[in-house]
């Protein structure tokens, strides 16, 4: 297809995922059953404008950690939930500090990367466990005393984009969500059976947050078709940016748009 034809196809494709019975209720019960306990340890970082910490979040006999940067000023601040890709580690402290300049506090899950082919063997990627980790960290972050509950946002790339969308679909506190090349979407369309309960295309109709989606049209790791299935089922305000000459990579153009979006919402 030409780029024009590809874009037209993507804007109309809703995927082949079938929503399981009681899907929303079961996942909402999963969220309600998460009761994370939190401990916090300071991280030495020579920036008088910010407080740097590491959270340990414990739930269901399991512990995960998250990086935290928040403004040093008293009072409450916007919260940005940040998630990294499946095959990469968390972004560095210096990268996260850019959000401090916007006045945001950032909580970034530190998850174990998975280097395999998630489409070939999704069971090995342990999506259900990773979903619960992300949701537990989000719930723990929302309870932090410096968080402004009216200004909660989520951001992620690749699988991190999927986790950011997951929080926006299941946690009504999330008001804006920016994602680049999210996965997993449209398992059935890619020939993978039995994954509808984990397919983000089925979560998408639950979302009421504003969503900014960026898609690299040469991406083979998070196929654009799967991203389209997610985007076209989203239930709230949304905007889609497509980058024809990019693969599964970070896009500076999108990062600029994302920063504008978090400050101003969807551009008219």
Short mmCIF file of C-alpha atoms in Angstrom, two decimals:
data_model
loop_
_atom_site.label_atom_id
_atom_site.label_comp_id
_atom_site.label_asym_id
_atom_site.label_seq_id
_atom_site.Cartn_x
_atom_site.Cartn_y
_atom_site.Cartn_z
CA UNK A 1 0.00 0.00 0.00
CA UNK A 2 0.98 3.61 -0.43
CA UNK A 3 1.26 5.69 2.75
CA UNK A 4 -2.11 7.26 1.96
CA UNK A 5 -3.71 3.82 1.51
CA UNK A 6 -2.08 2.51 4.68
CA UNK A 7 -3.36 5.45 6.71
CA UNK A 8 -6.87 5.03 5.33
CA UNK A 9 -6.87 1.33 6.19
CA UNK A 10 -5.58 1.95 9.72
CA UNK A 11 -8.19 4.61 10.45
CA UNK A 12 -10.98 2.11 9.76
CA UNK A 13 -9.50 -1.11 11.21
CA UNK A 14 -10.98 -2.21 14.56
CA UNK A 15 -9.28 -5.59 14.85
CA UNK A 16 -10.55 -9.10 15.43
CA UNK A 17 -10.50 -9.27 19.23
CA UNK A 18 -13.72 -10.55 20.78
CA UNK A 19 -14.58 -9.09 24.18
CA UNK A 20 -15.01 -11.90 26.73
CA UNK A 21 -18.14 -12.05 28.87
CA UNK A 22 -17.96 -9.86 31.99
CA UNK A 23 -14.61 -8.54 30.77
CA UNK A 24 -14.88 -5.06 32.29
CA UNK A 25 -16.33 -6.33 35.57
CA UNK A 26 -13.58 -8.92 36.03
CA UNK A 27 -10.81 -6.41 35.44
CA UNK A 28 -12.45 -3.82 37.68
CA UNK A 29 -12.60 -6.46 40.40
CA UNK A 30 -8.90 -7.15 39.81
CA UNK A 31 -8.12 -3.48 40.37
CA UNK A 32 -10.32 -3.28 43.47
CA UNK A 33 -8.54 -6.31 44.96
CA UNK A 34 -5.13 -4.64 44.74
CA UNK A 35 -4.11 -3.19 48.11
CA UNK A 36 -0.49 -2.16 47.69
CA UNK A 37 1.72 -1.33 50.65
CA UNK A 38 4.37 1.30 49.98
CA UNK A 39 7.78 2.13 51.39
CA UNK A 40 9.95 4.98 50.15
CA UNK A 41 13.72 5.49 50.16
CA UNK A 42 15.55 8.69 49.16
CA UNK A 43 17.92 8.74 46.18
CA UNK A 44 20.83 11.17 46.31
CA UNK A 45 20.61 13.56 43.36
CA UNK A 46 22.05 17.06 43.29
CA UNK A 47 19.00 18.98 42.16
CA UNK A 48 17.52 21.41 44.71
CA UNK A 49 14.33 21.73 42.64
CA UNK A 50 13.36 18.09 42.99
CA UNK A 51 13.06 15.19 45.42
CA UNK A 52 14.30 11.85 44.09
CA UNK A 53 13.08 8.61 45.61
CA UNK A 54 12.54 4.91 44.97
CA UNK A 55 9.26 3.29 45.92
CA UNK A 56 8.85 -0.34 46.85
CA UNK A 57 5.29 -1.47 46.22
CA UNK A 58 4.19 -4.77 47.79
CA UNK A 59 0.96 -6.60 47.01
CA UNK A 60 -0.23 -10.21 46.83
CA UNK A 61 3.12 -11.39 48.15
CA UNK A 62 4.96 -9.65 45.33
CA UNK A 63 7.18 -6.54 45.31
CA UNK A 64 8.03 -4.13 42.49
CA UNK A 65 9.93 -0.86 42.51
CA UNK A 66 9.39 2.50 40.90
CA UNK A 67 11.44 5.65 40.44
CA UNK A 68 9.98 8.90 41.73
CA UNK A 69 10.87 12.51 40.99
CA UNK A 70 8.65 15.20 42.49
CA UNK A 71 8.93 18.95 42.90
CA UNK A 72 10.67 20.05 46.10
CA UNK A 73 8.03 22.74 46.66
CA UNK A 74 5.31 22.12 49.24
CA UNK A 75 1.76 21.38 48.22
CA UNK A 76 0.23 18.99 45.70
CA UNK A 77 1.48 18.47 42.16
CA UNK A 78 0.29 16.77 38.96
CA UNK A 79 1.19 13.08 38.77
CA UNK A 80 2.65 11.45 35.65
CA UNK A 81 2.57 7.66 35.62
CA UNK A 82 5.38 6.53 33.32
CA UNK A 83 5.95 3.06 31.87
CA UNK A 84 8.79 1.67 29.76
CA UNK A 85 8.82 -0.74 26.84
CA UNK A 86 8.80 -4.51 27.14
CA UNK A 87 12.32 -5.03 25.79
CA UNK A 88 13.92 -1.97 27.44
CA UNK A 89 14.57 -0.72 30.93
CA UNK A 90 13.13 2.36 32.59
CA UNK A 91 14.18 5.76 31.25
CA UNK A 92 17.05 7.44 33.11
CA UNK A 93 16.70 9.91 35.95
CA UNK A 94 17.85 12.77 33.70
CA UNK A 95 15.12 12.01 31.15
CA UNK A 96 12.49 11.90 33.87
CA UNK A 97 13.66 15.27 35.16
CA UNK A 98 12.15 16.97 32.08
CA UNK A 99 8.73 16.48 33.63
CA UNK A 100 9.92 18.18 36.80
CA UNK A 101 10.40 21.31 34.67
CA UNK A 102 6.65 21.16 33.93
CA UNK A 103 5.88 20.99 37.64
CA UNK A 104 4.94 17.29 37.46
CA UNK A 105 5.83 14.54 39.86
CA UNK A 106 6.72 11.35 37.98
CA UNK A 107 6.37 7.74 39.12
CA UNK A 108 8.05 5.26 36.75
CA UNK A 109 7.69 1.51 37.19
CA UNK A 110 10.96 -0.43 37.06
CA UNK A 111 9.95 -3.68 35.35
CA UNK A 112 12.11 -6.59 34.24
CA UNK A 113 12.62 -6.38 30.45
CA UNK A 114 11.52 -9.27 28.24
CA UNK A 115 13.72 -9.83 25.18
CA UNK A 116 11.67 -12.46 23.40
CA UNK A 117 9.08 -12.32 20.61
CA UNK A 118 5.87 -11.43 22.43
CA UNK A 119 3.65 -12.29 19.47
CA UNK A 120 5.25 -15.70 18.96
CA UNK A 121 4.94 -16.69 22.63
CA UNK A 122 2.81 -14.23 24.64
CA UNK A 123 2.72 -16.55 27.65
CA UNK A 124 6.44 -16.01 28.22
CA UNK A 125 5.90 -12.25 28.38
CA UNK A 126 3.60 -12.71 31.42
CA UNK A 127 1.28 -9.90 30.42
CA UNK A 128 -1.24 -10.52 33.19
CA UNK A 129 1.41 -10.23 35.89
CA UNK A 130 2.85 -7.10 34.26
CA UNK A 131 -0.62 -5.55 34.04
CA UNK A 132 -1.17 -6.08 37.76
CA UNK A 133 2.27 -4.63 38.55
CA UNK A 134 1.45 -1.48 36.59
CA UNK A 135 -1.96 -1.09 38.21
CA UNK A 136 -0.57 -1.67 41.71
CA UNK A 137 2.08 1.00 41.21
CA UNK A 138 -0.56 3.38 39.85
CA UNK A 139 -2.81 2.82 42.88
CA UNK A 140 0.15 3.30 45.21
CA UNK A 141 1.14 6.51 43.42
CA UNK A 142 -2.39 7.93 43.65
CA UNK A 143 -2.22 7.58 47.44
CA UNK A 144 1.01 9.59 47.80
CA UNK A 145 0.42 12.77 49.83
CA UNK A 146 1.85 15.17 47.22
CA UNK A 147 -0.39 14.02 44.36
CA UNK A 148 -3.11 16.27 42.95
CA UNK A 149 -5.82 13.71 42.22
CA UNK A 150 -7.44 16.04 39.67
CA UNK A 151 -4.31 16.15 37.50
CA UNK A 152 -3.18 12.59 36.84
CA UNK A 153 -1.62 11.62 33.50
CA UNK A 154 0.01 8.52 32.00
CA UNK A 155 2.75 8.06 29.41
CA UNK A 156 4.52 5.10 27.85
CA UNK A 157 6.25 3.71 24.78
CA UNK A 158 5.67 0.29 23.23
CA UNK A 159 4.43 -2.03 25.97
CA UNK A 160 4.79 0.92 28.33
CA UNK A 161 2.25 2.66 26.13
CA UNK A 162 -0.01 -0.33 26.60
CA UNK A 163 0.37 -0.10 30.38
CA UNK A 164 -0.33 3.64 30.30
CA UNK A 165 -3.52 2.95 28.34
CA UNK A 166 -4.43 0.18 30.77
CA UNK A 167 -4.35 2.62 33.68
CA UNK A 168 -6.40 5.14 31.69
CA UNK A 169 -9.00 2.45 30.99
CA UNK A 170 -9.29 1.09 34.53
CA UNK A 171 -8.47 4.08 36.75
CA UNK A 172 -10.84 7.03 36.24
CA UNK A 173 -8.34 9.36 37.96
CA UNK A 174 -6.19 9.31 34.81
CA UNK A 175 -7.29 12.33 32.77
CA UNK A 176 -4.76 12.31 29.89
CA UNK A 177 -2.73 9.51 28.36
CA UNK A 178 0.03 9.78 25.74
CA UNK A 179 1.35 6.60 24.13
CA UNK A 180 3.78 5.75 21.34
CA UNK A 181 3.54 2.41 19.50
CA UNK A 182 1.41 0.67 22.15
CA UNK A 183 1.17 -3.12 22.46
CA UNK A 184 -0.34 -5.70 22.75
CA UNK A 185 -3.24 -5.17 20.39
CA UNK A 186 -5.18 -7.36 17.94
CA UNK A 187 -3.75 -10.76 18.93
CA UNK A 188 -6.41 -12.54 16.86
CA UNK A 189 -5.66 -10.42 13.80
CA UNK A 190 -2.03 -11.48 14.11
CA UNK A 191 -3.02 -15.14 14.30
CA UNK A 192 -2.60 -15.57 18.08
CA UNK A 193 -5.57 -17.23 19.78
CA UNK A 194 -6.68 -17.25 23.40
CA UNK A 195 -5.44 -13.78 24.38
CA UNK A 196 -8.63 -11.71 24.19
CA UNK A 197 -8.65 -11.13 27.95
CA UNK A 198 -5.28 -9.35 27.61
CA UNK A 199 -5.85 -7.55 24.31
CA UNK A 200 -5.76 -3.79 24.75
CA UNK A 201 -8.30 -3.40 21.96
CA UNK A 202 -10.83 -4.86 24.40
CA UNK A 203 -9.84 -2.43 27.16
CA UNK A 204 -10.02 0.60 24.85
CA UNK A 205 -13.81 1.17 25.00
CA UNK A 206 -13.51 1.62 28.79
CA UNK A 207 -11.21 4.63 28.39
CA UNK A 208 -12.61 8.09 29.11
CA UNK A 209 -9.30 9.92 29.35
CA UNK A 210 -8.01 12.12 26.56
CA UNK A 211 -5.57 10.02 24.51
CA UNK A 212 -2.71 11.07 22.25
CA UNK A 213 -1.43 8.12 20.19
CA UNK A 214 1.73 8.10 18.09
CA UNK A 215 2.33 5.29 15.60
CA UNK A 216 5.44 4.45 13.58
CA UNK A 217 4.14 2.94 10.36
CA UNK A 218 7.25 0.80 9.74
CA UNK A 219 7.04 -0.77 13.21
CA UNK A 220 7.21 -4.58 13.18
CA UNK A 221 7.49 -5.03 16.97
CA UNK A 222 4.17 -3.28 17.68
CA UNK A 223 2.42 -3.66 14.31
CA UNK A 224 0.44 -0.55 13.27
CA UNK A 225 -2.58 -2.76 12.60
CA UNK A 226 -2.68 -3.71 16.27
CA UNK A 227 -2.33 -0.06 17.27
CA UNK A 228 -5.23 0.82 14.97
CA UNK A 229 -7.42 -1.79 16.63
CA UNK A 230 -6.73 -0.11 19.98
CA UNK A 231 -7.16 3.48 18.78
CA UNK A 232 -10.37 2.93 16.82
CA UNK A 233 -12.07 1.38 19.86
CA UNK A 234 -11.13 4.14 22.29
CA UNK A 235 -14.16 5.59 24.03
CA UNK A 236 -13.03 9.15 24.79
CA UNK A 237 -11.42 12.20 23.12
CA UNK A 238 -8.42 11.16 21.05
CA UNK A 239 -5.82 12.27 18.53
CA UNK A 240 -3.56 10.15 16.31
CA UNK A 241 -0.12 11.11 15.01
CA UNK A 242 1.42 8.83 12.36
CA UNK A 243 5.11 8.71 11.45
CA UNK A 244 5.55 6.87 8.11
CA UNK A 245 9.37 6.64 8.09
CA UNK A 246 9.93 5.36 11.63
CA UNK A 247 10.19 1.83 13.04
CA UNK A 248 9.83 0.84 16.72
CA UNK A 249 11.80 3.78 18.06
CA UNK A 250 11.56 7.02 19.98
CA UNK A 251 10.30 9.97 17.98
CA UNK A 252 11.31 13.50 18.95
CA UNK A 253 8.34 14.96 17.09
CA UNK A 254 6.01 12.89 19.26
CA UNK A 255 7.80 13.87 22.46
CA UNK A 256 7.27 17.54 21.62
CA UNK A 257 3.59 16.88 20.94
CA UNK A 258 3.31 14.85 24.14
CA UNK A 259 4.67 17.68 26.31
CA UNK A 260 2.18 20.11 24.73
CA UNK A 261 -0.64 17.61 25.23
CA UNK A 262 0.00 17.18 28.94
CA UNK A 263 -0.03 20.92 29.48
CA UNK A 264 -2.93 21.79 27.17
CA UNK A 265 -4.92 18.70 26.22
CA UNK A 266 -5.83 17.70 22.67
CA UNK A 267 -5.12 20.44 20.14
CA UNK A 268 -8.13 21.48 18.10
#
